[in-house]
Coordinates of C-alpha atoms in Angstrom, one line a residue:
Chain F
X231 CA 180.9 12.0 129.0
X232 CA 183.2 13.1 126.2
X233 CA 180.3 12.9 123.8
X234 CA 178.2 15.2 126.0
X235 CA 181.0 17.7 126.4
X236 CA 181.6 17.6 122.6
X237 CA 178.0 18.3 121.9
X238 CA 177.9 21.2 124.4
X239 CA 181.0 22.6 122.8
X240 CA 179.6 22.3 119.4
X241 CA 176.4 23.9 120.4
X242 CA 178.3 26.8 122.0
X243 CA 180.3 27.2 118.8
X244 CA 177.3 27.2 116.6
X245 CA 175.6 29.6 119.0
X246 CA 178.6 31.9 118.9
X247 CA 178.8 31.8 115.1
X248 CA 175.1 32.5 114.7
X249 CA 174.9 35.2 117.4
X250 CA 175.2 38.0 114.8
X251 CA 172.2 36.7 112.9
X252 CA 168.7 36.2 114.5
X253 CA 168.6 32.6 115.7
X254 CA 165.5 30.4 115.6
X255 CA 164.6 28.8 118.9
X256 CA 160.9 28.0 118.8
X257 CA 161.1 26.0 122.0
X258 CA 162.5 28.9 124.0
X259 CA 159.1 30.1 125.2
X260 CA 158.5 26.7 126.9
X261 CA 161.4 27.5 129.2
X262 CA 160.3 27.6 132.9
X263 CA 161.9 30.5 134.6
X264 CA 161.9 30.9 138.4
X265 CA 160.4 34.2 139.5
X266 CA 160.3 33.7 143.2
X267 CA 162.6 30.9 144.4
X268 CA 161.2 29.0 147.3
X269 CA 162.7 25.8 148.8
X270 CA 161.0 23.8 151.5
X271 CA 162.9 20.9 153.2
X272 CA 165.2 20.7 150.2
X273 CA 162.3 20.5 147.7
X274 CA 162.1 23.2 145.1
X275 CA 158.7 24.9 145.3
X276 CA 159.6 28.1 143.4
X277 CA 157.0 30.3 141.7
X278 CA 157.9 30.2 138.1
X279 CA 156.3 31.8 135.0
X280 CA 154.4 28.5 134.5
X281 CA 152.8 28.7 137.9
X282 CA 152.2 32.5 137.5
X283 CA 150.3 32.0 134.3
X284 CA 148.4 29.1 135.7
X285 CA 147.3 31.4 138.5
X286 CA 146.4 34.1 136.0
X287 CA 144.3 31.7 134.0
X288 CA 142.6 30.4 137.1
X289 CA 142.0 33.9 138.4
X290 CA 140.6 34.8 135.0
X291 CA 138.3 31.8 135.0
X292 CA 137.1 32.6 138.5
X293 CA 136.6 36.3 137.9
X294 CA 134.9 35.8 134.5
X295 CA 132.3 33.6 136.3
X296 CA 132.0 36.1 139.2
X297 CA 131.6 38.9 136.7
X298 CA 128.9 37.0 134.7
X299 CA 127.1 36.3 138.0
X300 CA 127.4 39.8 139.5
X301 CA 123.7 40.3 139.3
X302 CA 122.1 36.9 138.7
X303 CA 118.6 37.1 137.3
X304 CA 116.0 34.7 135.9
X305 CA 116.2 36.5 132.6
X306 CA 120.0 36.3 131.9
X307 CA 122.2 38.8 130.3
X308 CA 124.9 37.9 127.7
X309 CA 127.6 37.1 130.2
X310 CA 125.3 35.2 132.5
X311 CA 124.0 33.2 129.5
X312 CA 127.6 32.3 128.6
X313 CA 128.4 31.3 132.2
X314 CA 125.2 29.2 132.3
X315 CA 126.0 27.6 129.0
X316 CA 129.5 26.6 130.3
X317 CA 127.9 25.2 133.4
X318 CA 125.3 23.3 131.4
X319 CA 127.9 22.0 129.0
X320 CA 129.9 20.3 131.9
X321 CA 126.6 19.3 133.6
X322 CA 125.5 17.5 130.4
X323 CA 128.9 15.8 130.0
X324 CA 128.8 14.6 133.6
X325 CA 125.2 13.4 133.3
X326 CA 125.6 11.7 130.0
X327 CA 128.9 10.0 130.7
X328 CA 128.7 9.1 134.4
X329 CA 125.0 9.3 135.1
X330 CA 123.1 10.5 138.1
X331 CA 125.8 9.6 140.7
X332 CA 128.3 11.8 138.8
X333 CA 126.9 14.8 140.6
X334 CA 129.3 14.5 143.5
X335 CA 132.3 14.9 141.2
X336 CA 130.8 17.8 139.3
X337 CA 132.8 20.6 141.0
X338 CA 136.1 18.8 140.3
X339 CA 135.2 18.2 136.6
X340 CA 133.9 21.7 136.2
X341 CA 137.1 23.2 137.7
X342 CA 139.3 20.8 135.6
X343 CA 137.7 21.8 132.4
X344 CA 137.9 25.6 133.0
X345 CA 141.4 25.4 134.4
X346 CA 142.6 23.6 131.2
X347 CA 140.5 25.8 128.9
X348 CA 141.7 29.1 130.4
X349 CA 145.4 27.8 130.5
X350 CA 145.1 26.9 126.8
X351 CA 143.5 30.3 125.9
X352 CA 145.6 32.6 128.0
X353 CA 148.7 30.8 126.5
X354 CA 147.8 32.3 123.2
X355 CA 148.3 35.9 124.5
X356 CA 151.7 36.9 123.0
X357 CA 154.4 36.9 125.7
X358 CA 152.3 34.7 128.0
X359 CA 153.1 31.2 129.2
X360 CA 151.0 28.1 128.6
X361 CA 151.0 26.0 131.7
X362 CA 149.3 23.2 129.8
X363 CA 152.3 22.9 127.5
X364 CA 154.2 21.5 130.4
X365 CA 154.1 17.8 130.5
X366 CA 154.4 17.9 134.3
X367 CA 151.3 20.1 134.7
X368 CA 149.2 17.9 132.4
X369 CA 150.8 14.9 134.0
X370 CA 149.8 16.1 137.4
X371 CA 146.2 16.5 136.4
X372 CA 146.2 13.2 134.5
X373 CA 147.8 11.3 137.5
X374 CA 145.3 13.0 139.8
X375 CA 142.4 11.7 137.6
X376 CA 144.0 8.3 137.4
X377 CA 144.7 7.9 141.1
X378 CA 141.3 9.3 142.0
X379 CA 139.4 7.0 139.7
X380 CA 141.4 3.9 140.7
X381 CA 140.9 4.6 144.4
X382 CA 137.2 5.3 143.7
X383 CA 137.0 1.9 141.9
X384 CA 138.5 0.0 144.8
X385 CA 136.4 2.1 147.3
X386 CA 133.2 1.2 145.5
X387 CA 133.9 -2.4 144.5
X388 CA 136.7 -3.5 146.8
X389 CA 138.8 -6.4 145.4
X390 CA 136.0 -7.0 142.9
X391 CA 137.3 -4.0 141.0
X392 CA 140.1 -6.2 139.7
X393 CA 137.5 -7.9 137.5
X394 CA 137.7 -4.8 135.5
X395 CA 140.8 -6.2 133.9
X396 CA 139.1 -9.5 133.1
X397 CA 136.9 -9.0 130.0
X398 CA 133.7 -11.0 130.4
X399 CA 132.6 -13.7 127.9
X400 CA 136.2 -14.5 126.9
X401 CA 137.6 -18.1 126.5
X402 CA 139.8 -19.0 129.5
X403 CA 142.7 -19.6 127.1
X404 CA 142.8 -16.0 126.0
X405 CA 142.8 -14.6 129.5
X406 CA 146.7 -14.8 130.0
X407 CA 146.9 -12.6 126.9
X408 CA 143.9 -10.3 127.5
X409 CA 144.5 -9.5 131.2
X410 CA 148.0 -8.0 130.7
X411 CA 146.7 -6.0 127.7
X412 CA 143.8 -4.6 129.8
X413 CA 146.2 -3.8 132.7
X414 CA 148.6 -2.0 130.3
X415 CA 145.9 -0.1 128.6
X416 CA 144.6 0.9 132.0
X417 CA 148.1 2.1 133.1
X418 CA 148.5 3.9 129.8
X419 CA 145.5 6.1 130.5
X420 CA 147.3 8.9 132.5
X421 CA 150.1 8.8 129.9
X422 CA 147.9 9.3 126.9
X423 CA 145.8 11.8 128.8
X424 CA 148.7 14.0 129.7
X425 CA 150.7 13.6 126.5
X426 CA 147.7 14.4 124.3
X427 CA 147.2 17.8 125.9
X428 CA 150.9 18.6 126.3
X429 CA 151.7 17.6 122.8
X430 CA 148.9 19.5 121.2
X431 CA 149.8 22.7 123.1
X432 CA 153.5 22.3 122.4
X433 CA 153.1 21.5 118.7
X434 CA 150.7 24.5 118.2
X435 CA 152.9 27.0 120.0
X436 CA 156.1 25.7 118.4
X437 CA 154.5 26.1 114.9
X438 CA 153.3 29.6 115.9
X439 CA 156.9 30.5 117.1
X440 CA 158.4 29.3 113.8
X441 CA 155.9 31.3 111.8
X442 CA 156.6 34.4 113.9
X443 CA 160.3 33.9 113.4
X444 CA 159.9 33.8 109.6
X445 CA 157.5 36.8 109.7
X446 CA 160.2 38.8 111.6
X447 CA 163.2 37.7 109.6
X448 CA 161.9 37.5 106.0
X449 CA 161.9 40.6 103.8
X450 CA 158.5 42.4 103.7
X451 CA 157.5 40.8 100.4
X452 CA 157.8 37.3 101.9
X453 CA 156.8 38.1 105.5
X454 CA 153.1 38.4 104.8
X455 CA 152.8 34.7 104.0
X456 CA 153.9 33.3 107.4
X457 CA 152.2 36.2 109.1
X458 CA 148.9 35.3 107.4
X459 CA 149.4 31.8 108.6
X460 CA 149.9 32.9 112.2
X461 CA 146.6 34.7 112.0
X462 CA 144.8 31.6 110.7
X463 CA 146.7 29.3 113.0
X464 CA 145.9 31.4 116.1
X465 CA 142.2 30.7 115.3
X466 CA 142.9 27.0 114.9
X467 CA 144.8 27.1 118.2
X468 CA 141.7 28.6 120.0
X469 CA 139.7 25.7 118.6
X470 CA 142.3 23.2 119.6
X471 CA 142.4 24.7 123.1
X472 CA 138.7 24.2 123.4
X473 CA 138.7 20.7 121.9
X474 CA 141.6 19.5 124.1
X475 CA 140.0 20.8 127.3
X476 CA 136.8 19.0 126.2
X477 CA 138.7 15.7 125.5
X478 CA 140.5 15.9 128.8
X479 CA 137.2 16.4 130.6
X480 CA 135.2 13.8 128.8
X481 CA 137.9 11.2 129.3
X482 CA 138.0 12.1 133.0
X483 CA 134.3 11.4 133.1
X484 CA 134.7 8.1 131.2
X485 CA 137.4 7.0 133.7
X486 CA 135.3 7.9 136.7
X487 CA 132.3 6.1 135.1
X488 CA 134.5 3.0 134.6
X489 CA 135.4 3.1 138.3
X490 CA 131.8 3.5 139.3
X491 CA 130.1 1.1 137.0
X492 CA 132.9 -1.2 135.8
X493 CA 132.1 -1.4 132.1
Chain D
X41 CA 156.8 49.3 109.3
X42 CA 155.3 45.9 109.9
X43 CA 158.6 44.4 110.5
X44 CA 159.5 46.9 113.1
X45 CA 156.2 46.0 114.9
X46 CA 156.6 42.3 114.6
X47 CA 160.3 41.8 115.5
X48 CA 159.8 42.4 119.2
X49 CA 156.8 40.0 119.2
X50 CA 158.7 37.4 117.3
X51 CA 161.6 37.8 119.6
X52 CA 159.4 37.3 122.6
X53 CA 157.9 34.2 121.0
X54 CA 161.0 32.7 119.7
X55 CA 163.7 34.0 122.0
X56 CA 165.5 35.8 119.2
X57 CA 167.1 38.1 121.8
X58 CA 169.8 36.7 124.0
X59 CA 168.7 36.3 127.6
X60 CA 171.4 34.2 129.2
X61 CA 169.5 30.9 129.0
X62 CA 171.5 28.3 127.2
X63 CA 169.5 26.4 124.7
X64 CA 168.7 22.9 126.0
X65 CA 169.3 19.9 123.9
X66 CA 165.6 18.8 124.0
X67 CA 162.2 20.1 125.0
X68 CA 162.4 22.4 128.0
X69 CA 159.4 20.6 129.3
X70 CA 161.5 17.5 130.1
X71 CA 163.8 19.5 132.5
X72 CA 163.0 17.6 135.7
X73 CA 164.3 20.4 137.9
X74 CA 161.0 22.2 137.3
X75 CA 158.8 19.3 138.2
X76 CA 158.5 19.5 141.9
X77 CA 157.4 23.1 142.0
X78 CA 154.9 22.8 139.1
X79 CA 153.4 19.6 140.6
X80 CA 153.0 21.1 144.0
X81 CA 151.5 24.4 142.7
X82 CA 149.2 22.6 140.2
X83 CA 147.7 20.5 143.0
X84 CA 147.4 23.4 145.5
X85 CA 146.0 25.9 142.9
X86 CA 143.6 23.3 141.5
X87 CA 142.2 22.5 145.0
X88 CA 141.9 26.2 145.9
X89 CA 140.1 26.9 142.6
X90 CA 137.8 23.9 143.2
X91 CA 137.0 25.4 146.7
X92 CA 136.4 28.9 145.3
X93 CA 134.2 27.8 142.4
X94 CA 132.3 25.4 144.6
X95 CA 131.6 28.2 147.0
X96 CA 131.0 31.3 144.9
X97 CA 130.2 30.1 141.3
X98 CA 128.5 26.7 141.2
X99 CA 125.8 27.3 143.8
X100 CA 125.0 30.6 142.2
X101 CA 124.5 29.1 138.7
X102 CA 122.6 26.2 140.2
X103 CA 120.3 28.5 142.1
X104 CA 119.6 30.5 139.0
X105 CA 118.9 27.5 136.9
X106 CA 116.7 26.0 139.5
X107 CA 114.8 29.3 139.9
X108 CA 114.4 29.5 136.2
X109 CA 113.1 26.0 135.7
X110 CA 110.7 26.6 138.6
X111 CA 109.4 29.7 137.1
X112 CA 109.1 28.0 133.7
X113 CA 107.2 25.2 135.3
X114 CA 104.9 27.6 137.0
X115 CA 104.3 29.4 133.7
X116 CA 103.6 26.1 132.0
X117 CA 101.2 25.1 134.8
X118 CA 99.5 28.5 134.6
X119 CA 99.2 28.2 130.8
X120 CA 97.7 24.7 131.2
X121 CA 95.2 26.1 133.7
X122 CA 94.3 28.9 131.4
X123 CA 93.8 26.5 128.6
X124 CA 91.5 24.4 130.7
X125 CA 89.6 27.5 131.7
X126 CA 89.4 28.6 128.1
X127 CA 88.2 25.2 127.0
X128 CA 85.6 25.3 129.7
X129 CA 84.4 28.7 128.7
X130 CA 84.3 27.7 125.0
X131 CA 82.2 24.6 125.9
X132 CA 79.9 26.8 127.9
X133 CA 79.5 29.3 125.1
X134 CA 78.9 26.4 122.6
X135 CA 76.3 25.0 124.9
X136 CA 74.6 28.5 125.3
X137 CA 74.6 29.0 121.5
X138 CA 73.1 25.6 120.8
X139 CA 70.5 26.1 123.5
X140 CA 69.7 29.5 122.0
X141 CA 69.4 28.1 118.6
X142 CA 67.2 25.3 119.8
X143 CA 64.9 27.7 121.6
X144 CA 64.8 30.0 118.6
X145 CA 63.8 27.1 116.4
X146 CA 61.2 26.0 118.9
X147 CA 59.8 29.5 119.1
X148 CA 59.6 29.7 115.3
X149 CA 58.0 26.3 115.1
X150 CA 55.4 27.3 117.7
X151 CA 54.8 30.6 116.0
X152 CA 54.3 28.9 112.7
X153 CA 52.0 26.4 114.2
X154 CA 50.0 29.1 116.0
X155 CA 49.8 31.2 112.8
X156 CA 48.5 28.1 110.8
X157 CA 46.0 27.3 113.5
X158 CA 44.9 30.9 113.6
X159 CA 44.5 31.0 109.9
X160 CA 42.6 27.7 109.8
X161 CA 40.4 28.8 112.6
X162 CA 39.7 32.1 110.8
X163 CA 38.9 30.3 107.6
X164 CA 36.6 27.8 109.3
X165 CA 34.8 30.6 111.1
X166 CA 34.4 32.5 107.9
X167 CA 33.1 29.4 106.1
X168 CA 30.7 28.6 108.8
X169 CA 29.5 32.2 108.9
X170 CA 29.0 32.4 105.2
X171 CA 27.3 29.0 105.1
X172 CA 25.0 30.1 107.9
X173 CA 24.3 33.4 106.1
X174 CA 23.7 31.6 102.8
X175 CA 21.3 29.2 104.6
X176 CA 19.4 32.1 106.0
X177 CA 19.2 33.9 102.7
X178 CA 18.1 30.7 101.0
X179 CA 15.4 30.2 103.6
X180 CA 14.2 33.7 103.0
X181 CA 14.2 33.2 99.2
X182 CA 12.3 30.0 99.6
X183 CA 9.8 31.6 101.9
X184 CA 9.2 34.6 99.6
X185 CA 8.9 32.2 96.7
X186 CA 6.4 30.1 98.4
X187 CA 4.5 33.3 99.4
X188 CA 4.6 34.5 95.9
X189 CA 3.4 31.1 94.6
X190 CA 0.6 31.2 97.1
X191 CA -0.3 34.7 96.1
X192 CA -0.2 33.8 92.4
X193 CA -2.3 30.8 92.9
X194 CA -4.8 32.8 94.9
X195 CA -4.9 35.5 92.2
X196 CA -5.1 32.9 89.5
X197 CA -8.1 31.3 91.0
X198 CA -9.7 34.7 91.5
X199 CA -9.0 35.6 87.9
X200 CA -10.2 32.3 86.8
X201 CA -13.3 32.7 88.7
X202 CA -13.8 36.1 87.3
X203 CA -13.1 34.9 83.8
X204 CA -15.4 32.0 84.4
X205 CA -18.1 34.3 85.6
X206 CA -17.8 36.4 82.5
X207 CA -17.9 33.3 80.3
X208 CA -20.8 31.9 82.3
X209 CA -22.8 34.8 81.1
X210 CA -22.5 33.1 77.7
X211 CA -23.6 29.4 78.3
X212 CA -20.9 27.5 80.1
X213 CA -21.6 24.2 81.5
X214 CA -20.2 23.0 84.7
X215 CA -18.0 20.6 82.8
X216 CA -16.5 23.3 80.7
X217 CA -15.9 25.4 83.8
X218 CA -13.9 22.7 85.5
X219 CA -12.0 22.0 82.4
X220 CA -11.0 25.6 82.1
X221 CA -10.0 25.8 85.8
X222 CA -7.8 22.8 85.4
X223 CA -6.3 24.3 82.3
X224 CA -5.5 27.5 84.1
X225 CA -3.9 25.7 87.0
X226 CA -1.8 23.5 84.7
X227 CA -0.6 26.6 82.8
X228 CA 0.5 28.1 86.1
X229 CA 2.3 25.0 87.1
X230 CA 4.2 25.1 83.8
X231 CA 5.2 28.7 84.3
X232 CA 6.6 27.9 87.8
X233 CA 10.3 27.3 86.9
X234 CA 10.3 30.7 85.2
X235 CA 9.9 32.3 88.6
X236 CA 13.2 30.9 89.8

């Protein structure tokens, strides 16, 4: 208790001392700020900047597709080609990873990919908020995928799904070792899924924030260096945003495939 | 100049300006007070977006892709049909050309044969004609020769007789007369090839 208070006091003191000079707080823009406070049965359901930017990203995804498909034709225009390429991309992932019976999950996987992609990309707009840099958002999606695929496995195979944790062709003596490992690795799936996306987004944006801070505070002859890095790194972040959305999607497909086919 | 532009951006990004939020000890993402609202809205928004995309976007793209693959399939089928037709036409033309070539060769053969036959025929006729004419001419020559011989023989006998008569006026015996006649006739016989 004392320690906590002391830390707080020390922080406040440092804060007060540094208030005259610009202070670096690269984690500040991950701060979730309530915009419209809503509370239902004592549970906080406020609209925050995170929720708002998730809605903006989702709306952008939806309206980009609607715009691309405003006049669908056999011979596609540029926007329509792009929309079709996105569709085909997810369709190929689903077909190759899950197979033919993956079709029923296609709308969910399609939405998941474009939600994450647009959250990642809109987060790069200066002054915006990256919903996918929130562990609870990526965790919600990852837990959704985890619970869905686990229920799917039990729905498809009943109690036989437990054999998933027993690797075939293994000596009986090794089973007490392998089964717990399999169970732990299975339970680690949502953790790795959510942390991977959240950590990538957080790290990238933190680095960008630090570089912007240096750009703003260094004298002009030094500022161009971090500024140049922000330009390059924004490009890298766009790539990372794409890659992470892809990884999240393909792992989702792998987990669903495991639940369906148990291998 | 650049600094003046960048400072507000940097402040927006890093929180350089004071805004009343005390800096937390760790990542703001681990502030559990924000979890319930973000979880709730993530699920709700995701499900709404699934519904919207599933209604307005996915079927539209699927229809277009299906329509395109159908039209491409039709094009391919049409092209295949055209190819089959073209092959058929080509085979037909080849057949026609070879038939024409054959018949041309046949006509030429026949013509050549006919020409040869005509020439042979003409030669044969000519030969026959000339042989016949030659035979006629030879016959005539032979006849006139024989007539001439006859005449000469007649005249020779007459001359011989006359000569004999004149000689008889001088004393000629019968034996001498016969001998002289024979002599005359022999002499005529020796002169015969000269006529030819």
